[in-house]
Each structure stands twice: as C-alpha cells, then as structure tokens.
PDB file of C-alpha atoms in Angstrom:
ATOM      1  CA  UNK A  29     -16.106  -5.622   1.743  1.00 47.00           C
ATOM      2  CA  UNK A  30     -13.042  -4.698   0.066  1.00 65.00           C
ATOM      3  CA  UNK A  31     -11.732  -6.036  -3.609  1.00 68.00           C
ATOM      4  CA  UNK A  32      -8.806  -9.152  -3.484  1.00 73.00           C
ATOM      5  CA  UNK A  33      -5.982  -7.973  -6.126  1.00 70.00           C
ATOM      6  CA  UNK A  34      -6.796 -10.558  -8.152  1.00 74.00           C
ATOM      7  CA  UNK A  35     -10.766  -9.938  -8.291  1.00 75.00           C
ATOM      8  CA  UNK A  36      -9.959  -6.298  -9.087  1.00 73.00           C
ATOM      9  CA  UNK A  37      -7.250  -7.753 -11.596  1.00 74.00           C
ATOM     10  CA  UNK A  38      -9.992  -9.996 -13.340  1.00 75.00           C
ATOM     11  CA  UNK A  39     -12.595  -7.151 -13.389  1.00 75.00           C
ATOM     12  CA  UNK A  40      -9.765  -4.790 -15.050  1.00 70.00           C
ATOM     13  CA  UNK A  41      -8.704  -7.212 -17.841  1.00 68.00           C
ATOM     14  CA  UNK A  42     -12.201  -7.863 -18.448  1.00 70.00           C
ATOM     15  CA  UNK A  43     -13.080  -4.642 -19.219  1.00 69.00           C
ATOM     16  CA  UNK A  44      -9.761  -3.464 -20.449  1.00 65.00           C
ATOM     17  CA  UNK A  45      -8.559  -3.118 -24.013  1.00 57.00           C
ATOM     18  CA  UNK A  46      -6.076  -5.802 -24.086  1.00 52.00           C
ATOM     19  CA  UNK A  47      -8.664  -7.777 -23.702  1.00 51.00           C
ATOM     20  CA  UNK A  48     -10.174  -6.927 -26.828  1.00 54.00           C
ATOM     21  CA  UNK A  49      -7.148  -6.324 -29.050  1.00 52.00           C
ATOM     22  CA  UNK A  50      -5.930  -9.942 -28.526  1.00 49.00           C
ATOM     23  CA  UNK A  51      -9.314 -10.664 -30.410  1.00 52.00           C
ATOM     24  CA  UNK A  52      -7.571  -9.206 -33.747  1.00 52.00           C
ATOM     25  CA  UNK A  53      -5.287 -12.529 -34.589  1.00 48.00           C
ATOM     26  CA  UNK A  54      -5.840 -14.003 -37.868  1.00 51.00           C
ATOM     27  CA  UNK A  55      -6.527 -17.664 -36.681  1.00 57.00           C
ATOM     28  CA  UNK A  56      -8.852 -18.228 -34.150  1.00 62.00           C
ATOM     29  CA  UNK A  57      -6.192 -20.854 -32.553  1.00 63.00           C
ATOM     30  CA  UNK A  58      -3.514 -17.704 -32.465  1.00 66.00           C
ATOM     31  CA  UNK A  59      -6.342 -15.858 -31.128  1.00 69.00           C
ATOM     32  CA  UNK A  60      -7.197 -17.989 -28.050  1.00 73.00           C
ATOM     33  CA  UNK A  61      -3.016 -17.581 -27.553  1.00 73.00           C
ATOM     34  CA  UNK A  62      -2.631 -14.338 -27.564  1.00 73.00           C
ATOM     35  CA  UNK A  63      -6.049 -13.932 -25.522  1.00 73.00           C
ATOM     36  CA  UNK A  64      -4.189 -16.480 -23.013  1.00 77.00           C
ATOM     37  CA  UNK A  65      -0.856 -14.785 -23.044  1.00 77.00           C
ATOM     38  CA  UNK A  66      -1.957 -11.147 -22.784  1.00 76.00           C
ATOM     39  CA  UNK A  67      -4.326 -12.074 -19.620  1.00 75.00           C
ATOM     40  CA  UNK A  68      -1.257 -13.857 -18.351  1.00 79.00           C
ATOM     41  CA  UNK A  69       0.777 -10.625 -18.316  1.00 78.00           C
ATOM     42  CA  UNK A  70      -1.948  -8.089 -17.601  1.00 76.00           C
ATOM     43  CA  UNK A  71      -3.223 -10.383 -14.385  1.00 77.00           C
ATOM     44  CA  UNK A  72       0.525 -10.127 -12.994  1.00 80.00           C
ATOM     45  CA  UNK A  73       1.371  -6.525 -14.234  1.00 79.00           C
ATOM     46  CA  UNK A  74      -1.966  -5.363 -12.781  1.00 75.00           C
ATOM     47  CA  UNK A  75      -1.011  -7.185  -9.507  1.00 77.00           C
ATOM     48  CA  UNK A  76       2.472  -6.093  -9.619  1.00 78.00           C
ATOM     49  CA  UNK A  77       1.154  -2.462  -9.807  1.00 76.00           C
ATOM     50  CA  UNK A  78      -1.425  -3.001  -6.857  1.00 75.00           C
ATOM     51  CA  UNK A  79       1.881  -4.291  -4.329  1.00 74.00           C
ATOM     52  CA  UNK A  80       3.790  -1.545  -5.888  1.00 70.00           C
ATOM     53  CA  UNK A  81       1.293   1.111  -5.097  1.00 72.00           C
ATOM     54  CA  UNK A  82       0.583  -0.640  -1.282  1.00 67.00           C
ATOM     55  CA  UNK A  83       3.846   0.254  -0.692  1.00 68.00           C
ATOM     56  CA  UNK A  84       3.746   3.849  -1.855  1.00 69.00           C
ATOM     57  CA  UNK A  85       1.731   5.108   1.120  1.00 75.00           C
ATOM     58  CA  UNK A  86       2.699   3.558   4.710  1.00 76.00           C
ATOM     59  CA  UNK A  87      -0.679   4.877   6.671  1.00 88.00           C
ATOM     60  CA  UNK A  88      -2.539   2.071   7.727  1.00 89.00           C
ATOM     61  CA  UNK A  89      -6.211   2.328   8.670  1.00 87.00           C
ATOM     62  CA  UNK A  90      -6.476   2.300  12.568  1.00 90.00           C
ATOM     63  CA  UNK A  91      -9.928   0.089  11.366  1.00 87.00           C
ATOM     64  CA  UNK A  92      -7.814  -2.152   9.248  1.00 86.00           C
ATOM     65  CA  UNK A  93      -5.196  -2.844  11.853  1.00 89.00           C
ATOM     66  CA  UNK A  94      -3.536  -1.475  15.236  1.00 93.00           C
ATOM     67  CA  UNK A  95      -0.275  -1.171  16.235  1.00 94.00           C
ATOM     68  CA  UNK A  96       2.263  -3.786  18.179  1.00 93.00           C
ATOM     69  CA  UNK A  97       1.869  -3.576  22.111  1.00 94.00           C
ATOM     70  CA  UNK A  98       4.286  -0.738  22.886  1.00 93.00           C
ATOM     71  CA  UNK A  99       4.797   0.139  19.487  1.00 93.00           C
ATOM     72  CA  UNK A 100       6.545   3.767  18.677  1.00 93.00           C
ATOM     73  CA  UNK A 101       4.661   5.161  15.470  1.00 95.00           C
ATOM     74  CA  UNK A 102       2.889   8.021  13.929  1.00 94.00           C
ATOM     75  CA  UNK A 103      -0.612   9.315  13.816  1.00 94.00           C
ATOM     76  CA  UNK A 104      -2.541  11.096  11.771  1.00 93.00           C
ATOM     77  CA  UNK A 105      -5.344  13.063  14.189  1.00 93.00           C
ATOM     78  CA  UNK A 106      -7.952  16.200  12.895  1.00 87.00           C
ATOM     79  CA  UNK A 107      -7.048  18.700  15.420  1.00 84.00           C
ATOM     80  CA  UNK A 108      -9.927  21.365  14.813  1.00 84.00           C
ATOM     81  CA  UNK A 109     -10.268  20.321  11.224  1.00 82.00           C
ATOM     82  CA  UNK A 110      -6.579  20.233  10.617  1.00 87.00           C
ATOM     83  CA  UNK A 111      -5.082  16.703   9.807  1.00 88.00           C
ATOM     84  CA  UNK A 112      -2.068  17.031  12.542  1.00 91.00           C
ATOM     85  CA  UNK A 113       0.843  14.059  12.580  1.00 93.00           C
ATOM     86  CA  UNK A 114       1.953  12.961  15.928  1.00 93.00           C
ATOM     87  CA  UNK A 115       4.279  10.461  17.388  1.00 93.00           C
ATOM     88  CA  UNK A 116       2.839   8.172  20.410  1.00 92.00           C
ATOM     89  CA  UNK A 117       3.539   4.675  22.022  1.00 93.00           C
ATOM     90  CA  UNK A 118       0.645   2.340  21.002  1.00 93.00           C
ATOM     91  CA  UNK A 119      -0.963   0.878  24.541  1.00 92.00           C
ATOM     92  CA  UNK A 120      -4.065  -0.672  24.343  1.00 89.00           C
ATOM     93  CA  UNK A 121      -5.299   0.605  27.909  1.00 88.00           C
ATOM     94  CA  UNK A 122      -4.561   3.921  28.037  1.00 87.00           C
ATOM     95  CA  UNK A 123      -5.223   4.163  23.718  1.00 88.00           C
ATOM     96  CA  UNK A 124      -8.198   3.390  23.304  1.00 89.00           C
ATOM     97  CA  UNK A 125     -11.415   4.636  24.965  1.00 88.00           C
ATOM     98  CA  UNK A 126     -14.514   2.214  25.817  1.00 85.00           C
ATOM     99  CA  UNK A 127     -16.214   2.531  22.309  1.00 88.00           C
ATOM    100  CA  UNK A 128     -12.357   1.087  21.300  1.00 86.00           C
ATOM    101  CA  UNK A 129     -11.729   3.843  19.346  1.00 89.00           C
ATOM    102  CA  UNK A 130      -8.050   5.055  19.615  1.00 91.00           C
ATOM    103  CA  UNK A 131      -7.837   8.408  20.903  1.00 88.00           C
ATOM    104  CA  UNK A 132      -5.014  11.018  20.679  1.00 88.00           C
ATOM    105  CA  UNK A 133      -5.675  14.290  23.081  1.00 86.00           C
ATOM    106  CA  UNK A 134      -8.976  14.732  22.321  1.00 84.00           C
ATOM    107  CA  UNK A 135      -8.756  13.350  18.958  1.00 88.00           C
ATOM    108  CA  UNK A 136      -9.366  10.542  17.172  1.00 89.00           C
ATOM    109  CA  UNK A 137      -6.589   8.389  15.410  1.00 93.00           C
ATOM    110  CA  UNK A 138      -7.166   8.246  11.585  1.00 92.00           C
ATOM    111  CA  UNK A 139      -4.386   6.528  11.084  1.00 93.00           C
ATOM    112  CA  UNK A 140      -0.820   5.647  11.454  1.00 94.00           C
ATOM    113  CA  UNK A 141       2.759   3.897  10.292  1.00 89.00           C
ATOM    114  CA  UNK A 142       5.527   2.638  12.048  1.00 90.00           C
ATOM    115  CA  UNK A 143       8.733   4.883  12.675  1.00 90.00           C
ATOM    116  CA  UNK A 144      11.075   3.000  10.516  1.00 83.00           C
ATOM    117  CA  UNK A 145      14.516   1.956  12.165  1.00 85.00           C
ATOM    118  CA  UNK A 146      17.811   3.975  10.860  1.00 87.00           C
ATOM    119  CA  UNK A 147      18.506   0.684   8.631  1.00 88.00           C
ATOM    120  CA  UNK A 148      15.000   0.165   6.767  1.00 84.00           C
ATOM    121  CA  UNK A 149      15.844   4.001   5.982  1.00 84.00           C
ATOM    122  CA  UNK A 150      19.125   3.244   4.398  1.00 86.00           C
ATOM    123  CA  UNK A 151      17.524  -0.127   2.714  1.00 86.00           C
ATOM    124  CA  UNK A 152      15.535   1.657   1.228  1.00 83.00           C
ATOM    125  CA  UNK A 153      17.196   4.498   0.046  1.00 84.00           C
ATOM    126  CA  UNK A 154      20.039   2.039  -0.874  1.00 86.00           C
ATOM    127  CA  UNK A 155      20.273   3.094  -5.296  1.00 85.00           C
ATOM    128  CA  UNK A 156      19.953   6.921  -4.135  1.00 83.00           C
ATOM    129  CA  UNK A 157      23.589   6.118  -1.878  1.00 82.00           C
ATOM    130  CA  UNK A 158      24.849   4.418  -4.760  1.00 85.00           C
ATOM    131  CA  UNK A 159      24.544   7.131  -7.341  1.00 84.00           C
ATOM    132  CA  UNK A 160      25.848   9.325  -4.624  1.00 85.00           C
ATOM    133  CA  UNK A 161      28.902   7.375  -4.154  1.00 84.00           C
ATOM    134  CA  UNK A 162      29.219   6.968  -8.121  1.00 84.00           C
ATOM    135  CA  UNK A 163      28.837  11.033  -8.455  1.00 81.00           C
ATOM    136  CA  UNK A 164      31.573  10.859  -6.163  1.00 75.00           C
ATOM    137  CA  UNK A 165      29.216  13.068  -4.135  1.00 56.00           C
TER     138      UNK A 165
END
C-alpha cells in the first residue's frame, strides 16, 4: 500500500532535524512554539515538494490508472529489453488482452502520459516566452 503525503510528511518531520533543533529554545513555552511552528512549515514544505515533484514526471503507472476511452497518448513498452516510447489510441477492447494487461505489439505497456494539447505546451512554457519576448529574442 502506498504512503499518503501527509503520512510520509509526518514520518519525515519526525525523524528530521527540525524536529530536534526546535528543542533548543530557552523556555520550554517558546519551545513548544517553535516545535509547533517549524512542524507547521515543514508539514506544508514537505507536501509542497511531494506535488511539485508529481508533476516533474508525467508517466503514470498503467496499474495505477488507464487512459480515457479513445485517448491519444504515449507508452513506454520493453521491446527486446529496450524501453521503446510509442504513441497509440487507448481502446479497452482491442488494448488489453484477457489477463487485462495492456498490450502494445507484443509488448507490454509500462506506462504512459497524455499527448498534451498545443496550449498546455505554451501554459506551461509561459515564463520561458516571456524572457524571450523581454530578450527581445
């Protein structure tokens, strides 16, 4: 079973330094404070971190989830031992085999992410057009 972001925040600031350095007040009431205030900003920098990082890599798990009904994306396949990216059309019939495994060819889907749109492209490259139009690029 996989770790929520905020049990894998907990076990982090529980064993983490900050933890322990906000044990080094003078007063044990500015202790219990700064214990409070650090776990405060760990908790949402550690989960800040974890969305940050979900977003860094846009494979998804064919076992976590499957694509849309008619769904253009990528795949990752091992062709031969070679991890091989492909473009298909998700279709449940003719995907995926009787075990309900999602085959490619003669391989097996790994995993895969949508084809993003021309817009979600320029969204998200939106700052690097910016300092292009700044540059005067």
């Amino acid at each position: 079973m996989k770790q929520t972001v905020e049990e894998a925040a907990r076990t982090h600031w529980s064993e983490s330094t900050y933890n322990k350095d906000a044990e080094l007040a003078y007063d044990e009431r500015d202790c219990i404070a700064i214990k409070a205030l650090a776990k405060s900003v760990a908790l949402r920098a550690f989960k800040k971190g974890a969305d940050w990082q979900a977003r860094q890599s846009p494979w998804i798990s064919v076992e976590e989830q499957l694509p849309k009904e008619g769904q253009k994306v990528f795949v990752l396949v091992m062709c031969y031992g070679t991890p091989c990216i492909r473009e298909e059309k998700f279709c449940r019939n003719s995907n995926l085999d009787k075990k309900g495994m999602w085959i490619h060819g003669n391989s097996i889907v790994l995993a895969w992410f949508p084809i993003p749109s021309f817009d979600e492209i320029l969204e998200a490259n939106k700052d690097v057009l910016e300092r292009i139009k700044e540059k005067g690029d």
